[in-house]
XYZ file of C-alpha atoms in Angstrom:
677
model
C 105.370 162.880 76.583
C 105.065 159.077 76.741
C 105.970 159.190 80.415
C 103.282 161.802 81.001
C 100.594 159.615 79.402
C 101.881 156.587 81.322
C 101.518 158.467 84.628
C 98.094 159.732 83.568
C 96.935 156.197 82.742
C 98.355 154.957 86.031
C 96.425 157.611 87.974
C 93.220 156.797 86.095
C 93.814 153.127 86.859
C 94.270 153.825 90.579
C 91.127 155.963 90.634
C 89.159 153.259 88.817
C 90.434 150.589 91.207
C 89.327 152.712 94.184
C 85.955 153.311 92.556
C 85.502 149.560 92.072
C 86.641 148.867 95.628
C 84.090 151.311 97.094
C 80.789 150.866 95.248
C 78.369 153.711 94.584
C 75.809 153.010 97.288
C 72.155 153.414 96.398
C 70.827 156.747 97.640
C 67.800 154.919 99.041
C 70.136 153.414 101.666
C 70.618 156.925 103.033
C 67.347 158.723 102.297
C 64.697 156.071 101.735
C 62.374 155.015 104.547
C 64.104 152.944 107.231
C 62.555 149.524 107.761
C 61.909 150.195 111.461
C 62.850 153.174 113.618
C 61.889 155.230 116.666
C 61.202 152.283 118.964
C 59.625 152.933 122.385
C 58.686 150.549 125.176
C 55.236 150.827 126.704
C 55.321 152.056 130.325
C 54.901 148.478 131.605
C 57.371 146.997 129.091
C 54.849 144.554 127.618
C 54.629 146.298 124.239
C 56.937 148.010 121.816
C 55.881 150.743 119.416
C 57.921 151.920 116.462
C 57.599 153.638 113.117
C 57.482 151.676 109.901
C 56.319 152.389 106.386
C 52.556 152.338 105.821
C 51.405 153.339 102.349
C 54.815 154.881 101.669
C 55.055 157.044 104.820
C 56.600 156.213 108.207
C 53.716 155.580 110.616
C 53.308 154.155 114.135
C 53.041 150.394 114.645
C 52.770 148.289 117.813
C 53.376 144.688 118.888
C 53.843 142.638 122.037
C 57.460 142.697 123.174
C 57.841 138.920 122.681
C 56.156 138.825 119.251
C 58.090 138.948 115.985
C 58.003 142.303 114.184
C 55.985 140.663 111.390
C 53.052 140.423 113.831
C 52.961 144.183 114.431
C 49.780 146.193 113.769
C 49.708 149.662 112.152
C 48.166 152.385 114.320
C 48.284 155.421 112.022
C 47.992 156.173 108.319
C 49.335 159.706 108.156
C 50.171 160.930 104.661
C 52.994 162.995 106.127
C 55.873 161.896 108.410
C 55.005 162.553 112.066
C 56.815 165.053 114.285
C 57.294 162.572 117.125
C 55.113 160.442 119.416
C 54.967 159.069 122.984
C 52.935 156.798 125.291
C 50.762 158.202 128.058
C 51.730 157.234 131.603
C 49.131 154.450 131.815
C 49.767 153.114 128.304
C 46.171 153.786 127.224
C 47.107 156.171 124.423
C 49.881 157.015 122.053
C 50.031 160.747 121.317
C 51.641 162.293 118.260
C 51.869 165.657 116.542
C 51.826 166.536 112.867
C 51.349 169.522 110.590
C 49.965 170.045 107.099
C 52.568 169.594 104.358
C 55.282 171.371 106.329
C 53.353 174.500 107.368
C 54.276 173.902 111.063
C 50.663 174.368 112.161
C 50.761 171.499 114.653
C 47.861 169.510 116.042
C 47.978 166.812 118.731
C 46.444 163.417 117.962
C 45.618 160.404 120.164
C 45.261 156.757 119.167
C 44.454 153.709 121.293
C 47.349 151.231 120.842
C 45.128 148.311 121.937
C 42.271 149.083 119.532
C 41.345 146.153 117.307
C 40.331 146.736 113.716
C 39.600 144.237 110.971
C 41.033 146.451 108.251
C 43.324 149.466 108.036
C 44.150 151.363 111.212
C 42.219 152.446 114.322
C 40.804 155.957 114.463
C 43.162 158.755 115.470
C 41.455 161.651 117.214
C 42.642 165.223 116.784
C 42.394 166.541 120.346
C 43.287 170.084 119.244
C 41.014 170.347 116.172
C 41.773 173.987 115.403
C 43.020 175.473 112.151
C 46.247 177.435 111.856
C 47.470 176.800 115.406
C 50.826 175.571 116.649
C 49.949 173.390 119.621
C 52.695 172.876 122.219
C 52.791 170.212 124.948
C 54.060 171.546 128.290
C 53.274 168.586 130.548
C 51.914 165.049 130.273
C 50.435 164.207 133.659
C 51.585 161.191 135.692
C 48.933 161.701 138.379
C 46.107 161.767 135.832
C 47.379 160.110 132.639
C 44.295 161.353 130.786
C 45.483 164.952 131.185
C 47.809 167.161 129.165
C 48.860 170.747 129.723
C 49.214 172.414 126.336
C 49.695 175.799 124.697
C 47.394 177.071 121.936
C 47.783 180.276 119.936
C 44.205 180.336 118.596
C 43.220 183.553 120.415
C 46.391 185.459 119.538
C 48.727 184.003 116.886
C 51.765 185.512 118.619
C 51.227 184.015 122.081
C 50.205 180.664 123.550
C 47.460 180.480 126.174
C 47.718 177.588 128.646
C 45.025 174.887 128.448
C 44.348 171.527 129.985
C 42.987 168.883 127.630
C 41.336 165.594 128.537
C 42.735 163.033 126.109
C 39.751 160.657 126.259
C 37.178 163.331 125.385
C 39.184 166.217 123.913
C 37.673 168.556 126.525
C 39.667 171.816 126.580
C 39.856 174.108 129.578
C 41.689 177.432 129.580
C 44.036 177.699 132.571
C 45.885 180.937 131.818
C 45.123 183.621 129.233
C 48.429 184.945 127.997
C 48.229 188.721 127.659
C 51.637 189.233 129.284
C 54.095 187.899 126.658
C 54.501 184.599 128.546
C 56.912 182.290 126.706
C 56.964 179.201 128.946
C 55.059 177.480 131.744
C 56.995 175.336 134.256
C 55.389 172.589 136.366
C 56.968 170.902 139.391
C 56.956 167.210 140.434
C 53.477 167.682 141.946
C 52.345 169.049 138.578
C 51.707 172.499 140.004
C 52.353 175.521 137.780
C 55.211 177.168 139.662
C 57.182 179.392 137.268
C 56.236 181.431 134.203
C 58.677 183.139 131.838
C 57.990 186.483 130.214
C 60.026 188.073 127.395
C 59.721 191.815 126.692
C 60.207 193.586 123.367
C 63.928 194.075 124.119
C 64.446 190.347 124.530
C 64.871 190.478 128.317
C 63.382 187.377 129.931
C 62.052 187.266 133.497
C 61.105 184.231 135.575
C 58.046 184.752 137.776
C 57.293 182.567 140.789
C 53.574 181.784 141.002
C 51.857 181.643 144.393
C 48.100 181.566 143.896
C 47.397 184.442 141.519
C 50.496 186.339 142.619
C 53.489 186.449 140.247
C 56.812 187.481 141.795
C 59.870 188.215 139.579
C 62.780 186.027 140.693
C 65.345 185.910 137.861
C 66.192 187.917 134.761
C 68.402 187.456 131.701
C 69.278 189.749 128.803
C 68.711 188.874 125.154
C 72.408 187.915 124.931
C 72.104 185.491 127.881
C 70.183 182.289 128.421
C 68.539 180.446 131.297
C 66.133 177.553 131.588
C 64.699 175.282 134.264
C 65.859 171.703 133.801
C 63.842 170.070 136.610
C 63.053 170.209 140.339
C 64.997 168.820 143.283
C 64.061 165.853 145.471
C 61.814 167.689 147.939
C 60.314 169.893 145.200
C 61.412 173.112 146.930
C 64.053 174.244 144.431
C 64.634 173.994 140.700
C 67.718 173.158 138.671
C 68.656 176.256 136.699
C 70.995 176.178 133.702
C 72.290 179.684 132.976
C 75.169 181.759 131.599
C 74.048 185.052 133.149
C 76.465 187.852 133.941
C 80.160 187.044 134.141
C 79.621 183.412 133.188
C 80.825 182.444 129.739
C 80.067 178.709 129.817
C 76.609 177.885 131.143
C 76.519 175.989 134.435
C 74.024 174.053 136.567
C 72.637 175.750 139.675
C 69.976 175.040 142.255
C 67.588 177.948 142.901
C 65.124 178.493 145.723
C 62.243 180.455 144.126
C 61.071 181.789 147.504
C 64.409 183.209 148.698
C 65.972 183.631 145.215
C 69.121 181.976 146.596
C 71.254 180.279 143.915
C 73.821 177.547 144.575
C 76.198 176.273 141.911
C 76.077 172.524 141.373
C 78.325 171.857 138.401
C 79.959 173.094 135.192
C 82.187 171.428 132.595
C 85.149 169.936 134.517
C 87.311 170.707 131.474
C 85.909 174.253 131.116
C 85.547 173.833 127.359
C 81.807 173.694 126.724
C 78.455 174.710 128.138
C 76.515 172.559 130.563
C 74.951 169.786 128.499
C 72.257 167.668 130.091
C 70.797 166.619 133.433
C 68.974 163.307 133.789
C 66.995 162.573 136.964
C 65.294 159.410 138.176
C 61.573 160.149 137.762
C 60.759 157.984 140.800
C 63.444 158.918 143.349
C 64.132 162.369 141.812
C 67.853 161.773 142.322
C 70.527 162.629 139.742
C 71.528 159.837 137.373
C 74.038 161.705 135.211
C 75.120 165.003 133.756
C 76.617 165.313 130.282
C 78.777 167.683 128.233
C 79.303 167.717 124.477
C 82.569 168.897 122.949
C 83.910 166.876 120.037
C 81.850 163.993 121.472
C 79.528 163.612 124.470
C 80.902 162.683 127.894
C 78.772 161.420 130.785
C 79.407 162.025 134.479
C 77.549 159.351 136.408
C 75.990 160.048 139.801
C 74.272 156.671 140.121
C 76.509 153.585 140.430
C 73.921 151.093 139.153
C 73.253 153.113 136.003
C 76.969 153.596 135.472
C 77.554 149.845 135.779
C 74.838 149.163 133.193
C 76.312 151.745 130.843
C 79.808 150.279 131.143
C 78.429 146.771 130.642
C 76.758 147.877 127.395
C 79.884 149.712 126.255
C 81.878 146.497 126.728
C 79.469 144.712 124.383
C 79.846 147.325 121.648
C 83.466 148.537 121.628
C 84.153 151.555 119.419
C 80.497 152.539 119.287
C 78.231 154.741 121.347
C 75.302 153.411 123.351
C 72.281 155.321 124.589
C 69.215 154.556 126.708
C 66.594 155.380 124.083
C 63.470 154.290 125.976
C 62.572 152.642 129.280
C 59.756 151.277 131.384
C 58.447 153.516 134.154
C 60.499 151.654 136.762
C 63.724 151.631 134.674
C 63.933 147.843 134.808
C 63.844 147.396 131.037
C 65.285 149.513 128.231
C 65.536 149.951 124.523
C 69.191 150.693 123.860
C 70.493 152.450 120.749
C 73.913 151.505 119.389
C 75.711 153.471 116.678
C 78.575 155.709 115.651
C 79.954 157.799 112.836
C 80.536 154.899 110.422
C 77.972 152.428 111.700
C 74.371 151.753 110.749
C 72.453 151.981 114.033
C 70.889 149.076 115.923
C 68.353 148.723 118.737
C 68.481 146.171 121.573
C 66.179 145.211 124.432
C 68.065 145.301 127.743
C 66.912 143.898 131.083
C 68.794 145.880 133.728
C 68.301 143.201 136.406
C 69.319 140.081 134.487
C 71.666 141.868 132.024
C 69.819 140.083 129.216
C 70.486 141.796 125.872
C 68.236 140.930 122.913
C 68.623 142.356 119.407
C 65.465 144.121 118.212
C 66.062 145.762 114.849
C 68.378 147.613 112.515
C 66.625 150.599 110.933
C 68.580 150.127 107.701
C 69.541 146.484 107.264
C 70.777 146.985 103.701
C 73.068 149.792 104.880
C 74.337 147.496 107.619
C 75.480 145.041 104.936
C 77.719 147.682 103.324
C 78.788 149.355 106.578
C 82.479 148.773 105.758
C 82.136 151.464 103.077
C 81.042 154.161 105.545
C 83.580 156.888 106.363
C 85.022 158.046 109.695
C 84.152 161.526 110.978
C 87.138 163.244 112.611
C 87.001 166.294 114.928
C 89.379 169.052 113.795
C 89.871 172.771 114.475
C 91.387 175.736 112.664
C 91.741 179.487 113.111
C 89.401 182.000 111.487
C 90.355 185.390 110.041
C 90.571 187.017 113.492
C 92.344 184.082 115.144
C 89.227 182.552 116.727
C 89.503 178.764 117.001
C 86.720 177.064 115.027
C 85.762 173.472 115.903
C 84.677 171.314 112.977
C 84.305 167.776 111.679
C 86.070 166.380 108.624
C 84.991 163.234 106.799
C 87.240 161.808 104.071
C 86.007 159.330 101.454
C 86.838 155.695 102.135
C 89.853 154.666 100.062
C 90.945 158.281 99.559
C 94.535 159.380 100.087
C 93.137 162.477 101.771
C 95.103 164.703 99.408
C 93.785 167.031 96.696
C 90.213 165.805 97.164
C 87.030 167.564 95.959
C 85.272 169.033 99.005
C 81.711 169.821 100.024
C 81.450 172.331 102.867
C 78.223 171.379 104.662
C 76.952 174.293 106.776
C 74.413 173.704 109.556
C 71.277 175.746 110.169
C 70.203 177.893 113.085
C 72.437 179.723 113.189
C 72.455 180.820 116.828
C 72.400 177.858 119.190
C 72.389 174.758 116.958
C 75.644 172.991 116.083
C 76.915 169.896 114.276
C 77.623 166.724 116.249
C 79.835 163.679 115.867
C 78.033 160.554 114.709
C 76.283 158.991 111.754
C 74.984 161.612 109.305
C 73.180 160.399 106.187
C 74.070 163.446 104.059
C 77.739 163.299 105.082
C 78.001 159.580 104.330
C 76.196 160.005 101.003
C 78.594 162.759 99.913
C 81.652 160.846 101.117
C 80.514 157.802 99.159
C 80.315 159.954 96.049
C 83.991 160.830 96.516
C 83.871 164.134 98.402
C 85.574 165.184 101.599
C 82.978 166.844 103.834
C 83.753 169.763 106.160
C 81.198 170.658 108.858
C 82.272 173.891 110.576
C 80.804 174.905 113.921
C 81.194 178.595 113.104
C 80.777 181.357 115.697
C 77.108 181.567 116.784
C 77.007 177.773 117.039
C 75.789 176.615 120.437
C 77.593 174.767 123.195
C 80.933 176.576 123.152
C 80.095 179.400 125.538
C 78.262 182.711 125.484
C 81.071 184.718 123.881
C 81.387 182.243 121.002
C 77.624 182.123 120.453
C 77.095 185.899 120.633
C 80.173 186.381 118.450
C 77.943 185.808 115.446
C 75.656 188.765 116.208
C 75.624 191.250 113.318
C 78.227 189.102 111.544
C 76.070 187.434 108.893
C 78.135 187.490 105.720
C 81.136 188.772 107.687
C 83.041 186.984 110.464
C 80.554 184.109 110.484
C 81.251 183.635 106.800
C 84.999 183.967 107.431
C 84.746 181.040 109.842
C 83.591 178.931 106.886
C 85.944 180.453 104.304
C 88.986 179.973 106.546
C 87.993 176.333 106.910
C 88.346 175.986 103.157
C 91.711 177.786 103.312
C 92.821 175.378 106.038
C 91.943 172.328 103.920
C 93.788 173.816 100.934
C 96.853 174.649 103.051
C 96.869 171.097 104.426
C 96.783 169.717 100.900
C 93.445 168.032 101.546
C 91.230 170.135 99.263
C 91.533 170.627 95.531
C 91.119 174.414 95.532
C 89.252 174.303 92.227
C 86.757 171.733 93.436
C 85.113 173.117 96.564
C 81.313 173.393 96.795
C 79.323 174.991 99.618
C 76.000 173.474 100.654
C 73.548 173.767 103.524
C 69.996 174.182 104.743
C 68.276 177.154 106.395
C 71.152 179.355 107.659
C 73.398 176.916 105.800
C 71.475 177.884 102.669
C 72.103 181.551 103.447
C 75.814 180.811 103.951
C 75.814 179.076 100.567
C 74.388 182.162 98.854
C 76.706 184.441 100.838
C 79.702 182.274 99.961
C 78.984 182.569 96.232
C 78.161 186.285 96.467
C 80.852 187.548 98.854
C 83.719 185.129 98.110
C 83.005 184.156 94.489
C 86.494 182.789 93.847
C 86.442 180.300 96.732
C 83.673 177.984 95.535
C 83.005 176.114 92.315
C 79.242 175.955 92.997
C 76.577 176.033 95.707
C 73.543 174.042 96.859
C 71.117 176.261 98.777
C 68.392 174.370 100.667
C 65.631 176.603 102.104
C 68.071 179.481 102.620
C 67.126 183.177 102.954
C 68.410 185.516 100.254
C 66.925 188.821 101.476
C 67.115 189.621 105.193
C 64.352 192.226 104.911
C 61.751 189.804 103.589
C 63.043 187.118 105.974
C 62.248 189.269 109.028
C 59.001 190.546 107.522
C 57.641 187.032 107.175
C 58.632 185.137 110.336
C 55.721 183.264 111.981
C 53.582 185.314 114.365
C 54.414 183.051 117.317
C 58.087 184.053 116.965
C 57.196 187.522 118.269
C 59.009 186.933 121.571
C 62.207 186.285 119.605
C 62.072 189.441 117.471
C 64.723 191.285 119.533
C 66.860 188.127 119.374
C 66.547 188.118 115.558
C 67.330 191.831 115.300
C 70.379 191.223 117.493
C 71.601 188.672 114.973
C 71.045 190.482 111.670
C 70.276 194.146 112.445
C 67.259 196.301 113.266
C 65.326 197.191 110.096
C 63.790 200.188 111.898
C 67.157 201.999 111.983
C 69.240 203.316 109.083
C 72.306 201.492 110.414
C 70.327 198.272 110.649
C 68.948 198.674 107.138
C 72.413 199.177 105.691
C 73.801 196.194 107.560
C 70.949 193.960 106.375
C 71.221 195.214 102.802
C 74.966 194.550 102.693
C 74.534 191.075 104.208
C 71.716 190.013 101.843
C 73.070 187.915 98.952
C 70.152 189.076 96.803
C 71.702 192.530 96.484
C 75.065 191.098 95.392
C 73.908 188.775 92.617
C 76.238 190.587 90.206
C 79.147 188.890 91.972
C 77.703 185.378 91.760
C 79.450 183.669 88.858
C 79.241 179.971 89.750
C 76.427 177.422 89.200
C 73.750 177.311 91.891
C 71.102 174.732 92.799
C 68.226 176.058 94.911
C 65.862 173.769 96.847
C 62.692 175.099 98.488
C 59.496 173.924 100.197
C 56.403 175.828 99.067
C 54.848 175.743 102.567
C 57.928 176.838 104.515
C 56.733 179.236 107.267
C 60.269 180.233 108.328
C 62.078 180.860 105.059
C 59.257 181.461 102.636
C 59.217 180.589 98.964
C 59.759 184.286 98.241
C 63.381 183.910 99.404
C 64.067 181.390 96.645
C 61.917 183.106 94.010
C 63.656 186.461 94.462
C 67.179 185.210 93.913
C 66.176 182.824 91.121
C 64.651 185.767 89.236
C 67.638 188.034 89.922
C 70.097 185.410 88.692
C 67.955 184.466 85.701
C 67.586 188.072 84.602
C 71.356 188.486 84.688
C 71.901 185.332 82.633
C 73.435 183.359 85.514
C 73.210 179.576 85.839
C 70.608 178.527 88.415
C 68.552 175.355 88.850
C 65.422 175.399 91.019
C 63.599 172.572 92.810
C 60.302 173.415 94.530
C 58.174 170.886 96.456
C 54.512 171.794 96.851
C 54.117 169.397 99.803
C 57.104 170.397 101.936
C 58.082 173.111 104.391
C 61.388 174.006 106.050
C 63.313 171.020 104.724
C 62.137 167.885 102.957
C 60.484 165.127 105.034
C 58.950 162.791 102.466
C 61.423 160.138 101.244
C 60.437 160.424 97.582
C 61.105 164.177 97.721
C 64.415 163.722 99.544
C 65.624 161.115 97.093
C 64.620 163.277 94.131
C 66.429 166.269 95.654
C 69.606 164.275 96.349
C 69.483 162.668 92.896
C 69.576 166.153 91.398
C 72.205 167.279 93.920
C 74.636 164.455 93.179
C 74.237 164.947 89.431
C 74.847 168.696 89.881
C 77.966 168.086 92.005
C 79.335 165.517 89.563
C 78.965 167.964 86.674
C 80.753 170.731 88.563
C 83.504 169.013 90.578
C 83.596 165.555 89.070
C 82.453 163.163 91.767
C 80.561 159.950 91.191
C 76.796 159.746 90.949
C 74.043 157.203 90.632
C 72.424 157.767 87.264
C 69.424 155.473 87.689
C 66.487 156.201 89.953
C 63.126 154.544 90.638
C 60.238 155.613 88.426
C 58.407 157.397 91.246
C 61.545 159.386 92.147
C 62.174 160.376 88.525
C 58.530 161.423 88.183
C 58.687 163.472 91.400
C 61.934 165.168 90.351
C 60.330 166.198 87.084
C 57.331 167.601 88.973
C 59.547 169.568 91.379
C 61.912 170.985 88.751
C 60.907 174.571 88.055
C 61.092 176.279 84.680
C 62.932 179.381 85.867
C 61.643 181.432 82.910
C 58.183 181.282 84.516
C 59.128 182.283 88.070
C 57.444 185.519 89.185
C 57.522 187.552 92.384
C 55.576 190.625 93.474
C 57.212 192.472 96.382
C 55.151 193.972 99.177
C 54.970 197.779 99.460
C 57.358 197.810 102.422
C 59.930 195.916 100.375
C 59.655 198.462 97.552
C 60.322 201.244 100.019
C 63.404 199.456 101.323
C 64.628 198.783 97.807
C 64.091 202.420 96.816
C 66.117 203.655 99.770
C 69.039 201.632 98.493
């Protein structure tokens, strides 16, 4: 017995020593506002814009390239994080898009980066001042930098009409009224509208070549195939087509003549492992600079020797890390270069391509940079699923861990069809690893990039083979001795939230708990409530989960909905939801919270009234992760940071829902579905 206690004390001592060696890093290092991020050079290279905190929210700032960052001026005072921004061709405006508290009703705004104000920020003009629209930008003109080609769904919520908008005045002009289920508008180098895409109610997409008012069908793909135009060739006569039509499994790059319909293959993955990745052309010469493919990591195939030499020069300066050309001047003489990796806080450098001058600009998270040695490596792995399919994944082990018998968080990505997880720095992964958890990120079937068969393999497999791909990942970690089988939690957002609920409902003995972030619980209400402008994707959605108009589809959806299997859920669950989510509505969270509550199951519920499909505001994110790490520590015994800033504690209290007061009134159609079951 004495020996037993001696060993126990020794183990506790080792654990304590490791805990002291790797400090609990403040969650603000991962989820608080970065100091500076999103840098972009002005088209002439004389200015740099970036995002920085202004009144608690990341907003756009600008400064001369040779000024210190302390001299920068704020340009915007948005109360919500922006959805991206860019300079116009002539540098007269910076354009950005934002919604209202996560509702995804996007408007386009313009601000003059040279405007001088004595106090606050210059005026931002909403150049699409319409309510409840989702504005899309199709083209920013180079010939007339005051012109944008945009899509607006103000006439019909399901479809975007094509408009031109004059940035300086906001003058809108309708170019094409979309009564034909048009889903995209493609412009050539001369900024002529050349190709339109149309998707029918079966999900079949046709490309139409536009000559005057005449539209000629030139290419067609089924709902289970994909094709898109990447760009146009040097003489503007043909377009680069990326497609996996027909017998192709991995998508490849082709050149298509829209007049003759002739298609010539240019390139596919030399290793035949993944889909075609990216094509980058010189905007001035129109020649190819590189193509890329992403398997475990991204590989570049250079077509331009000068660019390749610059890339290799930069790589030599940052061994073991990845470099990227984040922004450039119009003539590609000057760049902002991003430098990072899986266990590195990122950095940004100014690079003069002619002189090879390299000047440090900023580190988004300087405090994280100071403790970078405590960040964990992300390792590509693979394992077989229940039917023998090889599943690619990433595994991150805590720093200082033996890698044996470790508590595990399975972090499932969203989508599910098309998106995938990538190698590199991931704030959630690093946060969880710092708390003492191994993190598994499975690229389950339906994930994009691994070929058509792999991606379509997830169709009608929600809660079935797709879930097996995750479950067998857990089995693999247990068999390898990595995972403590009693300390595995499943967590994810969107589809990852669904997989969390499905994991607890359909494999209740595998997981110790779950963290569901904006995940659907009821596939009927999910499909009933998708945004109107997703109409073109309805057949695609039915292909994934089932057709609710058929008895077979109804049964499949019922069986795959975790809501209808709450009896089997017997482990603690944390649910996180945005009240304004247009994709996975609050009803998805409310329904399962009520069902679990009424059966006496343990469920915690966080609801943010100012968020949508995922949390964007730092105070909300930090409150959510504070609750998450406490929840995980209680269930599987990892470390957690007990203290939190006053504003975060206050926000967490505001977002924490009293589940006894949650109500939900189903629509009549839902009652009918429920009755039939």
